[in-house]
Short mmCIF file of C-alpha atoms in Angstrom, two decimals:
data_model
loop_
_atom_site.label_atom_id
_atom_site.label_comp_id
_atom_site.label_asym_id
_atom_site.label_seq_id
_atom_site.Cartn_x
_atom_site.Cartn_y
_atom_site.Cartn_z
CA MET A 1 13.64 5.20 7.32
CA GLN A 2 16.14 6.40 4.81
CA PRO A 3 17.29 4.63 1.66
CA PRO A 4 20.87 3.14 1.51
CA ILE A 5 23.51 5.80 1.35
CA CYS A 6 25.54 5.76 -1.86
CA LYS A 7 26.79 7.93 -4.72
CA PRO A 8 25.13 7.93 -8.07
CA ARG A 9 25.97 4.93 -10.12
CA PRO A 10 28.97 5.57 -12.32
CA PRO A 11 29.30 4.11 -15.76
CA THR A 12 31.26 0.80 -15.87
CA HIS A 13 32.89 -1.38 -18.44
CA LEU A 14 30.13 -3.96 -17.73
CA GLU A 15 27.31 -1.90 -19.31
CA TYR A 16 27.45 -4.29 -22.32
CA LEU A 17 25.95 -7.03 -20.11
CA LYS A 18 22.59 -5.30 -19.89
CA PRO A 19 21.38 -5.88 -23.44
CA LEU A 20 22.98 -9.44 -23.35
CA LEU A 21 21.15 -10.35 -20.14
CA ASN A 22 17.89 -8.71 -21.30
CA ASP A 23 17.82 -10.88 -24.44
CA SER A 24 19.13 -14.02 -22.73
CA ILE A 25 16.39 -13.84 -20.02
CA LYS A 26 13.67 -13.48 -22.67
CA GLN A 27 15.04 -16.47 -24.62
CA LEU A 28 15.48 -18.59 -21.41
CA LEU A 29 11.93 -17.91 -20.29
CA LEU A 30 10.51 -18.65 -23.73
CA GLN A 31 12.35 -21.90 -24.07
CA TYR A 32 11.60 -22.97 -20.46
CA ARG A 33 7.86 -22.35 -20.87
CA SER A 34 7.90 -24.40 -24.11
CA GLY A 35 9.17 -27.36 -22.13
CA ARG A 36 12.90 -27.28 -23.06
CA THR A 37 15.34 -28.62 -20.50
CA ASN A 38 18.64 -28.37 -22.35
CA PHE A 39 20.22 -24.92 -22.04
CA SER A 40 23.77 -25.82 -23.17
CA VAL A 41 23.96 -22.87 -25.60
CA PHE A 42 23.47 -20.44 -22.73
CA ASP A 43 25.78 -22.41 -20.58
CA SER A 44 28.75 -22.19 -23.00
CA ILE A 45 28.35 -18.51 -23.62
CA PHE A 46 28.17 -17.49 -19.97
CA THR A 47 30.83 -19.90 -18.89
CA ARG A 48 33.30 -18.06 -21.20
CA ILE A 49 32.16 -14.58 -19.88
CA LEU A 50 32.51 -15.66 -16.27
CA HIS A 51 35.95 -17.01 -16.96
CA ASP A 52 37.00 -13.68 -18.35
CA LEU A 53 35.76 -11.83 -15.22
CA PRO A 54 37.72 -12.69 -12.08
CA LYS A 55 35.13 -10.81 -9.97
CA PRO A 56 31.92 -11.14 -11.89
CA PRO A 57 28.86 -9.04 -11.00
CA LEU A 58 26.04 -10.65 -9.10
CA GLU A 59 23.43 -10.44 -11.93
CA LEU A 60 25.82 -12.51 -14.20
CA VAL A 61 26.32 -15.23 -11.55
CA TRP A 62 22.61 -15.32 -10.82
CA PHE A 63 21.67 -15.85 -14.43
CA TYR A 64 24.30 -18.50 -14.94
CA SER A 65 23.18 -20.27 -11.77
CA ALA A 66 19.63 -20.24 -13.08
CA ILE A 67 20.73 -21.99 -16.18
CA ARG A 68 22.46 -24.70 -14.15
CA PHE A 69 19.42 -24.90 -11.78
CA TYR A 70 16.90 -25.52 -14.51
CA SER A 71 19.21 -27.88 -16.41
CA SER A 72 19.65 -30.14 -13.37
CA LYS A 73 16.03 -29.94 -12.11
CA LEU A 74 15.00 -33.11 -13.75
CA ALA A 75 17.84 -35.09 -12.19
CA PHE A 76 16.46 -34.42 -8.71
CA ARG A 77 12.84 -35.15 -9.82
CA ASP A 78 10.52 -34.26 -6.92
CA ASP A 79 13.31 -34.08 -4.27
CA SER A 80 13.05 -30.27 -3.70
CA VAL A 81 15.05 -30.53 -0.56
CA ARG A 82 18.11 -32.01 -2.31
CA LEU A 83 17.60 -29.61 -5.17
CA THR A 84 17.69 -26.54 -2.92
CA SER A 85 20.62 -27.93 -0.97
CA SER A 86 22.54 -28.50 -4.21
CA PHE A 87 21.67 -25.02 -5.43
CA PHE A 88 22.98 -23.51 -2.20
CA GLN A 89 26.31 -25.36 -2.65
CA LEU A 90 26.50 -24.16 -6.29
CA LEU A 91 26.12 -20.54 -5.34
CA VAL A 92 28.70 -20.93 -2.56
CA SER A 93 31.20 -22.35 -5.12
CA PHE A 94 30.81 -19.27 -7.24
CA SER A 95 31.60 -16.90 -4.30
CA ASP A 96 35.27 -17.61 -3.74
CA SER A 97 36.41 -14.19 -4.99
CA PHE A 98 33.60 -12.30 -3.11
CA TYR A 99 33.95 -10.52 0.21
CA GLY A 100 31.72 -11.40 3.13
CA VAL A 101 28.49 -9.49 2.60
CA LYS A 102 28.56 -10.16 -1.16
CA LYS A 103 28.67 -13.95 -0.37
CA VAL A 104 25.48 -13.37 1.64
CA ALA A 105 23.72 -11.27 -0.99
CA LEU A 106 24.39 -14.01 -3.58
CA LEU A 107 22.10 -16.33 -1.68
CA SER A 108 18.96 -14.35 -2.51
CA PRO A 109 17.59 -17.01 -5.00
CA VAL A 110 18.26 -19.77 -2.42
CA VAL A 111 16.11 -17.86 0.06
CA TYR A 112 13.22 -17.78 -2.51
CA GLN A 113 13.55 -21.60 -2.90
CA LEU A 114 13.52 -21.94 0.91
CA SER A 115 10.36 -19.79 1.17
CA ARG A 116 8.63 -22.38 -1.07
CA LEU A 117 10.17 -25.26 0.76
CA VAL A 118 9.01 -24.37 4.24
CA ILE A 119 5.43 -24.40 3.07
CA THR A 120 5.55 -27.98 1.86
CA LYS A 121 8.44 -29.64 3.82
CA ARG A 122 8.94 -27.71 6.97
CA ARG A 123 10.97 -30.37 8.88
CA ASP A 124 13.35 -30.97 6.00
CA ALA A 125 13.73 -27.27 5.44
CA LEU A 126 14.76 -26.71 9.06
CA SER A 127 18.03 -28.67 8.82
CA LEU A 128 18.96 -26.82 5.61
CA LEU A 129 18.12 -23.55 7.18
CA GLU A 130 20.35 -24.21 10.20
CA GLY A 131 23.31 -24.70 7.80
CA ILE A 132 22.57 -21.51 5.97
CA VAL A 133 22.16 -19.57 9.19
CA SER A 134 25.67 -20.73 10.20
CA TYR A 135 27.02 -19.72 6.78
CA ILE A 136 25.45 -16.26 7.03
CA SER A 137 26.77 -15.79 10.54
CA MET A 138 30.35 -16.32 9.21
CA TYR A 139 30.07 -13.74 6.52
CA CYS A 140 27.35 -11.18 7.41
CA VAL A 141 29.66 -9.20 9.72
CA GLU A 142 31.21 -6.38 7.67
CA LYS A 143 34.91 -5.96 7.74
CA PRO A 144 37.20 -3.04 6.86
CA GLY A 145 36.83 -2.44 3.11
CA ASP A 146 33.34 -4.00 2.85
CA GLU A 147 31.70 -0.67 3.32
CA ASP A 148 32.76 0.41 -0.10
CA ASP A 149 30.92 -2.59 -1.53
CA ASP A 150 29.56 -2.54 -5.11
CA LEU A 151 26.24 -1.24 -6.21
CA LEU A 152 23.94 -4.19 -6.49
CA MET A 153 23.34 -4.08 -10.25
CA VAL A 154 26.51 -2.73 -11.68
CA SER A 155 25.56 -3.23 -15.28
CA GLY A 156 22.47 -1.05 -14.86
CA PHE A 157 20.19 -4.17 -14.91
CA SER A 158 17.01 -4.34 -12.90
CA PHE A 159 16.84 -6.68 -9.93
CA ALA A 160 13.11 -7.01 -10.39
CA ASP A 161 13.58 -7.92 -14.05
CA LEU A 162 16.07 -10.56 -13.02
CA SER A 163 13.65 -12.05 -10.46
CA ARG A 164 11.37 -13.21 -13.38
CA ILE A 165 13.71 -16.16 -14.09
CA TRP A 166 13.17 -17.56 -10.60
CA VAL A 167 9.36 -17.18 -10.35
CA VAL A 168 8.60 -18.51 -13.84
CA ASP A 169 6.68 -21.52 -12.40
CA GLU A 170 4.39 -19.26 -10.35
CA VAL A 171 3.49 -16.46 -12.76
CA GLU A 172 1.90 -15.84 -16.05
CA GLU A 173 3.92 -14.75 -18.97
CA ASN A 174 2.65 -11.14 -18.82
CA CYS A 175 3.14 -10.78 -15.08
CA ARG A 176 4.18 -7.29 -13.97
CA VAL A 177 7.75 -6.88 -12.84
CA GLY A 178 6.69 -5.57 -9.51
CA ASP A 179 4.50 -8.64 -8.93
CA CYS A 180 7.37 -10.94 -9.80
CA LEU A 181 9.59 -9.26 -7.18
CA GLU A 182 6.80 -9.59 -4.55
CA ILE A 183 6.60 -13.33 -5.17
CA PHE A 184 10.36 -13.61 -5.16
CA MET A 185 10.50 -11.88 -1.78
CA PRO A 186 7.22 -12.77 -0.03
CA PHE A 187 8.40 -11.76 3.49
CA VAL A 188 9.73 -8.38 2.47
CA SER A 189 7.66 -5.30 2.63
CA GLU A 190 6.87 -3.21 -0.52
CA LYS A 191 8.96 -0.24 0.72
CA LEU A 192 12.06 -2.44 1.20
CA ARG A 193 11.57 -4.08 -2.17
CA LYS A 194 11.48 -0.67 -3.84
CA GLU A 195 14.74 0.12 -2.20
CA ILE A 196 16.39 -3.17 -3.38
CA ASP A 197 15.18 -2.44 -6.96
CA SER A 198 16.57 1.14 -7.00
CA GLU A 199 19.74 1.98 -8.88
CA SER A 200 21.30 3.24 -5.61
CA CYS A 201 20.98 -0.10 -3.73
CA ARG A 202 24.18 -1.61 -2.57
CA VAL A 203 25.25 -5.26 -2.27
CA GLY A 204 25.41 -4.96 1.51
CA TYR A 205 21.79 -3.80 1.73
CA LEU A 206 20.62 -6.94 -0.06
CA ALA A 207 22.73 -8.98 2.19
CA GLY A 208 20.85 -7.48 5.14
CA VAL A 209 17.52 -8.42 3.46
CA VAL A 210 18.77 -11.95 2.81
CA ALA A 211 19.90 -12.32 6.42
CA SER A 212 16.59 -11.04 7.70
CA GLN A 213 14.52 -13.43 5.58
CA VAL A 214 16.53 -16.46 6.70
CA PHE A 215 16.24 -15.18 10.25
CA LEU A 216 12.39 -14.98 10.05
CA LEU A 217 11.99 -18.30 8.15
CA SER A 218 14.10 -20.08 10.80
CA LEU A 219 12.11 -18.59 13.70
CA CYS A 220 8.83 -19.45 12.04
CA LEU A 221 9.71 -23.15 12.10
CA SER A 222 10.45 -22.97 15.80
CA PHE A 223 6.72 -22.78 16.39
CA ASP A 224 6.44 -26.42 15.23
CA SER A 225 7.83 -27.45 18.60
CA GLU A 226 5.56 -29.50 20.83
CA ILE A 227 6.79 -27.93 24.08
CA SER A 228 4.56 -25.77 26.22
CA ARG A 229 3.89 -22.19 25.23
CA SER A 230 5.82 -20.70 28.11
CA GLU A 231 8.89 -22.86 27.32
CA LEU A 232 8.59 -22.08 23.62
CA GLU A 233 8.58 -18.32 24.29
CA LYS A 234 11.58 -18.64 26.64
CA ASP A 235 13.56 -20.67 24.02
CA LEU A 236 12.57 -18.17 21.36
CA ARG A 237 13.94 -15.25 23.32
CA GLU A 238 17.27 -17.02 23.70
CA THR A 239 17.40 -18.10 20.12
CA VAL A 240 16.52 -14.63 18.71
CA LEU A 241 19.29 -13.00 20.78
CA GLN A 242 21.79 -15.64 19.66
CA MET A 243 20.89 -15.29 16.00
CA ILE A 244 20.96 -11.45 16.12
CA SER A 245 24.40 -11.65 17.78
CA GLY A 246 25.56 -13.95 14.99
CA PHE A 247 24.18 -11.55 12.23
CA GLN A 248 26.07 -8.62 13.82
CA SER A 249 25.80 -6.31 10.81
CA CYS A 250 24.75 -2.66 10.25
CA TYR A 251 22.84 -3.88 7.08
CA PHE A 252 20.89 -6.53 9.02
CA PHE A 253 19.97 -4.20 11.86
CA ASP A 254 18.94 -1.46 9.37
CA VAL A 255 16.61 -3.90 7.56
CA MET A 256 15.11 -5.37 10.80
CA LEU A 257 14.46 -1.89 12.20
CA LYS A 258 12.70 -0.83 9.05
CA MET A 259 10.61 -4.00 8.95
CA LEU A 260 9.41 -3.47 12.54
CA LEU A 261 8.82 0.30 11.97
CA LEU A 262 7.26 0.46 8.54
CA GLU A 263 4.88 -2.41 8.74
CA PRO A 264 2.28 -3.52 11.34
CA TYR A 265 3.23 -7.15 10.74
CA LEU A 266 6.08 -9.31 9.39
CA HIS A 267 4.37 -10.75 6.31
CA LEU A 268 4.44 -14.31 7.81
CA THR A 269 0.76 -15.16 7.76
CA SER A 270 1.26 -17.95 5.13
CA LEU A 271 3.52 -19.75 7.71
CA MET A 272 1.85 -18.96 11.07
CA GLY A 273 -1.29 -17.74 12.65
CA PRO A 274 -1.83 -14.09 13.66
CA GLU A 275 -1.34 -14.85 17.40
CA ASP A 276 2.05 -16.54 16.83
CA GLU A 277 3.10 -13.72 14.51
CA ALA A 278 2.23 -11.16 17.17
CA THR A 279 4.24 -13.09 19.78
CA LEU A 280 7.22 -13.38 17.44
CA THR A 281 7.08 -9.68 16.53
CA GLU A 282 7.09 -8.73 20.18
CA ILE A 283 10.11 -11.03 20.95
CA ILE A 284 12.01 -9.73 17.94
CA THR A 285 11.30 -6.13 18.81
CA GLU A 286 12.62 -6.49 22.29
CA ALA A 287 15.65 -8.52 21.13
CA VAL A 288 16.57 -5.86 18.45
CA ILE A 289 16.32 -3.09 21.08
CA LYS A 290 18.65 -5.05 23.41
CA SER A 291 21.14 -6.22 20.74
CA VAL A 292 21.81 -3.03 18.81
CA GLU A 293 24.34 -2.09 21.57
CA LYS A 294 26.87 -4.48 20.09
CA LEU A 295 27.03 -2.50 16.84
CA PHE A 296 28.50 0.42 18.76
CA LEU A 297 30.88 -1.57 20.91
CA ASN A 298 32.66 -3.12 17.88
CA PRO A 299 35.36 -0.69 16.61
CA GLY A 300 34.84 -2.01 13.04
CA ASN A 301 35.50 0.36 10.10
CA GLY A 302 35.79 3.91 11.32
CA THR A 303 34.88 5.61 7.99
CA SER A 304 32.47 8.55 7.83
CA GLN A 305 29.96 6.45 5.82
CA ARG A 306 29.81 3.85 8.64
CA THR A 307 29.37 6.72 11.14
CA LEU A 308 26.33 7.97 9.23
CA TYR A 309 24.92 4.53 8.87
CA LEU A 310 25.21 3.92 12.57
CA LYS A 311 23.65 7.33 13.24
CA ASN A 312 20.70 6.50 11.14
CA ILE A 313 20.33 3.10 12.88
CA ALA A 314 20.50 4.89 16.30
CA ILE A 315 17.69 7.16 15.29
CA ASN A 316 15.49 4.32 14.01
CA TRP A 317 16.27 2.51 17.26
CA LEU A 318 14.82 5.45 19.16
CA PHE A 319 11.73 5.31 17.01
CA LEU A 320 11.31 1.52 17.68
CA LEU A 321 11.93 1.88 21.45
CA ASN A 322 9.44 4.72 21.63
CA ASN A 323 6.85 2.65 19.71
CA ALA A 324 7.36 -0.29 22.01
CA MET A 325 6.99 1.79 25.06
CA ALA A 326 3.77 3.41 23.75
CA SER A 327 2.36 -0.05 23.07
CA VAL A 328 2.98 -1.38 26.56
CA ARG A 329 1.67 1.85 28.08
CA ARG A 330 -1.60 1.33 26.22
CA ASP A 331 -1.70 -2.21 27.65
CA LYS A 332 -0.97 -0.75 31.08
CA ASP A 333 1.90 -3.12 31.48
CA GLN A 334 3.96 -1.40 34.16
CA GLU A 335 6.64 -4.09 34.30
CA LYS A 336 7.40 -3.84 30.56
CA THR A 337 7.33 -0.05 30.73
CA ARG A 338 9.94 -0.08 33.47
CA ARG A 339 12.00 -2.61 31.53
CA TYR A 340 12.02 -0.47 28.32
CA MET A 341 12.79 2.70 30.15
CA SER A 342 15.70 0.93 31.89
CA MET A 343 16.99 -0.12 28.47
CA PHE A 344 16.98 3.44 27.26
CA SER A 345 18.54 4.81 30.46
CA ASN A 346 21.38 2.26 30.38
CA SER A 347 21.92 2.21 26.65
CA LEU A 348 25.00 3.43 24.86
CA VAL A 349 23.07 4.38 21.78
CA PRO A 350 22.11 7.84 22.96
CA TYR A 351 25.79 8.51 23.71
CA HIS A 352 26.56 7.69 20.07
CA LEU A 353 24.05 10.34 19.01
CA ILE A 354 25.43 12.91 21.51
CA ASN A 355 28.97 12.27 20.21
CA TRP A 356 27.87 12.63 16.63
CA VAL A 357 26.05 16.00 17.39
CA ILE A 358 29.15 17.34 19.20
CA SER A 359 31.43 16.16 16.29
CA GLN A 360 29.35 18.46 14.08
CA GLY A 361 30.25 21.52 16.14
CA GLU A 362 27.37 21.63 18.52
CA VAL A 363 27.86 22.32 22.24
CA ILE A 364 26.01 20.14 24.81
CA ARG A 365 26.40 21.70 28.21
CA ASP A 366 25.01 18.75 30.24
CA ALA A 367 25.17 15.44 28.44
CA ASP A 368 24.17 13.54 31.59
CA ALA A 369 20.79 15.30 31.75
CA LEU A 370 19.97 13.96 28.21
CA ARG A 371 20.09 10.45 29.73
CA ASN A 372 17.05 11.29 31.90
CA LEU A 373 14.93 12.15 28.93
CA THR A 374 12.30 9.77 27.61
CA PRO A 375 12.90 8.43 24.01
CA ALA A 376 10.26 10.81 22.73
CA SER A 377 11.94 13.76 24.56
CA PHE A 378 15.29 12.74 23.08
CA ILE A 379 13.70 12.66 19.59
CA GLU A 380 12.34 16.16 20.23
CA TRP A 381 15.83 17.35 21.06
CA LEU A 382 17.10 15.94 17.77
CA VAL A 383 14.25 17.61 15.90
CA SER A 384 15.16 20.94 17.56
CA LEU A 385 18.76 20.56 16.34
CA GLU A 386 17.45 19.85 12.85
CA GLU A 387 15.36 23.05 12.95
CA GLN A 388 18.54 25.02 13.91
CA GLY A 389 20.22 23.87 10.71
CA LEU A 390 22.01 20.65 11.71
CA ARG A 391 21.25 17.81 9.24
CA VAL A 392 20.16 15.09 11.72
CA PHE A 393 17.68 13.17 9.59
CA ASP A 394 18.77 11.91 6.20
CA CYS A 395 15.38 12.24 4.50
CA ASP A 396 12.06 14.12 4.92
CA HIS A 397 10.26 10.84 5.66
CA SER A 398 12.42 10.22 8.69
CA LYS A 399 11.99 13.83 9.90
CA THR A 400 8.22 13.62 9.48
CA TYR A 401 8.21 10.32 11.41
CA ALA A 402 10.10 12.03 14.26
CA LYS A 403 7.53 14.87 14.29
CA THR A 404 4.72 12.32 14.39
CA VAL A 405 6.36 10.66 17.39
CA ILE A 406 6.53 14.02 19.17
CA HIS A 407 2.85 14.88 18.39
CA ARG A 408 1.58 11.46 19.60
CA SER A 409 3.68 11.70 22.77
CA ARG A 410 2.86 15.25 23.61
CA PRO A 411 0.74 14.58 26.63
CA ASP A 412 3.62 12.77 28.39
CA LEU A 413 6.55 14.11 26.36
CA SER A 414 8.31 16.37 28.81
CA LEU A 415 10.80 14.99 31.32
CA GLY A 416 8.77 16.61 34.18
CA ALA A 417 5.74 14.59 33.36
CA THR A 418 7.82 11.39 33.02
CA LEU A 419 9.41 11.87 36.33
CA LEU A 420 6.15 12.71 38.09
CA LYS A 421 4.69 9.47 36.74
CA GLN A 422 7.73 7.58 38.03
CA GLN A 423 7.24 9.31 41.34
CA GLU A 424 3.71 7.99 41.61
CA GLU A 425 4.60 4.55 40.46
CA PHE A 426 7.83 4.01 42.30
CA ASP A 427 7.52 6.48 45.17
CA GLN A 428 10.59 8.45 44.12
CA ASP A 429 11.90 11.39 46.14
CA ALA A 430 10.20 14.64 45.03
CA ASP A 431 13.31 16.77 45.39
CA MET A 432 15.29 14.58 43.07
CA ALA A 433 12.56 14.72 40.51
CA ASP A 434 12.60 18.57 40.66
CA GLU A 435 16.35 18.65 40.06
CA HIS A 436 15.98 16.54 36.89
CA ILE A 437 13.11 18.63 35.67
CA VAL A 438 15.08 21.82 36.02
CA SER A 439 18.10 20.26 34.34
CA SER A 440 15.96 19.08 31.35
CA ILE A 441 14.15 22.47 30.98
CA SER A 442 17.53 24.26 30.91
CA ILE A 443 18.70 22.09 28.00
CA LEU A 444 15.55 22.80 26.00
CA LYS A 445 15.76 26.52 26.80
CA SER A 446 19.45 26.56 25.84
CA THR A 447 18.55 24.90 22.54
CA ARG A 448 15.86 27.57 21.76
CA LYS A 449 18.20 30.37 22.76
CA ARG A 450 20.95 29.21 20.45
CA LYS A 451 18.38 28.99 17.64
CA GLU A 452 17.24 32.58 18.26
CA GLU A 453 20.86 33.85 18.48
CA ARG A 454 21.70 32.19 15.16
CA HIS A 455 18.70 33.83 13.45
CA ASN A 456 19.53 37.24 15.01
CA LYS A 457 23.23 37.25 14.16
CA GLU A 458 23.02 35.52 10.76
CA GLY A 459 26.66 34.89 10.12
CA GLU A 460 28.00 37.92 12.13
CA THR A 461 29.22 35.76 15.00
CA LYS A 462 32.99 35.19 15.12
CA VAL A 463 34.11 31.50 14.96
CA LYS A 464 36.83 30.37 17.23
CA LEU A 465 38.48 27.08 18.31
CA PHE A 466 37.91 25.57 21.65
CA LYS A 467 38.30 22.29 23.50
CA TYR A 468 35.17 20.83 24.94
CA ARG A 469 35.66 18.33 27.77
CA HIS A 470 32.74 17.22 29.93
CA MET A 471 33.79 16.45 33.50
CA ASN A 472 32.05 13.06 33.31
CA LEU A 473 33.75 11.85 30.10
CA GLN A 474 37.03 10.92 31.78
CA GLU A 475 35.27 8.98 34.47
CA ASN A 476 32.44 7.44 32.45
CA SER A 477 33.77 4.55 30.35
CA LYS A 478 30.46 4.47 28.35
CA PHE A 479 31.80 7.20 26.13
CA GLN A 480 34.91 5.31 25.09
CA PRO A 481 33.66 2.67 22.73
CA PHE A 482 32.37 5.17 20.12
CA GLY A 483 35.09 5.16 17.57
CA PHE A 484 32.77 5.83 14.67
CA SER A 485 32.17 9.54 15.08
CA ASP A 486 34.11 11.97 12.95
CA SER A 487 35.52 13.31 16.17
CA LEU A 488 34.82 12.21 19.73
CA VAL A 489 33.60 14.27 22.54
CA ASN A 490 36.50 13.65 24.88
CA GLY A 491 39.09 16.34 24.34
CA THR A 492 38.06 17.08 20.79
CA GLU A 493 38.60 20.45 19.15
CA VAL A 494 35.54 21.74 17.33
CA GLU A 495 34.49 25.02 15.82
CA VAL A 496 31.60 26.93 17.42
CA SER A 497 30.35 30.47 17.57
CA ASP A 498 30.84 32.89 20.57
CA MET A 499 27.10 32.75 21.08
CA GLU A 500 27.32 28.97 21.83
CA LEU A 501 30.02 29.20 24.48
#
């Protein structure tokens, strides 16, 4: 729900590339449209520039690769499969000096060629896709140091402007830049395209978009199988889980969550029918909800930026899980409702959010009781913290989305109503339900009381240092994997006011 986190773009020594690339793109497009196939002048100029830059920016490599692509196009005649495969190998050869996610982001023009190829030569495209999926699985996982990756267009050049060189065969000369980018990324929503074309977009974010497009293209082709529908869906569920596990990246998860949250469909209508797309969307949604756990189990890079990125993913995960539960409730699918509720109850993701809240100096008196909330109730708890002054949501859009979730879930939002429903459905013991209701109500009352005390005292409270140690934390190993928070719950010293003790 929130744009990629990064600092404002600083000036660089590569600013001179912007006018050079602008002029070169105009000349290349003009010559290509006139029927020219020899671009040796461009080749010699940009070969020298690349030779002088041991770690060249992506926009420079992309333009140079476009020159090579169009120069060799005639040699492959109508063999678009070999042309795309050769282009993939060309970009890989340019990426020796790049770190993992930058290698993946570099493949963006290849994904565009694949999106055209799967429409005309689906079977041939499948084998090429399998190789690219394996390549992305190797490099999509971020490693220490990758989090400080470059801004996408370091020379201040526009990604949308650059996309014109790839879609030249599909658009008119006066095509709007935004339309060019839409053609270049046909399976990416408008909101995500705007983020990619912003000056604040990072290389890692484009890598997540590239991985998500390859992921979707590969899954679309799975529907060409001649096996029965039940077998197909079973195989798809296994395949999706395996691929998501291979693309174990914050960037990839962030993009997939936004795709599933911001759009009612996955923009795949050109490749599959609406029924198949609905089936695939449901399978991907459940797999993403299940697989996100692995992000929080991997110690990875413990920087504060990664902590915030994971916090945002955790919140979007809550949104997605709540949406999925609302959908199956409307369909009166009790089995799926129980399964989703079980995913939430057994998930480590809420613990990450609890740890993050406590690391900000908040006191949670009964963390276990928060596990018994519904996803919507947990979101309401986060909103109440935001209203007290804790910055939980990174943008107004995300906070508004959270409030919309609360409004829509209001009839069955409270823990009491949830437990009463469970009592009717599963014949639970009434006394146990009452205990959970009282525990949940005490948490919400405590939250409101702290808010009132803060407003009444307005800075007059004395701050002191204390150690918070929940009795369950030493026994419950589920708290241990979260190494991303600025400070963990277990035995951590945090500053709080007397009124919060």
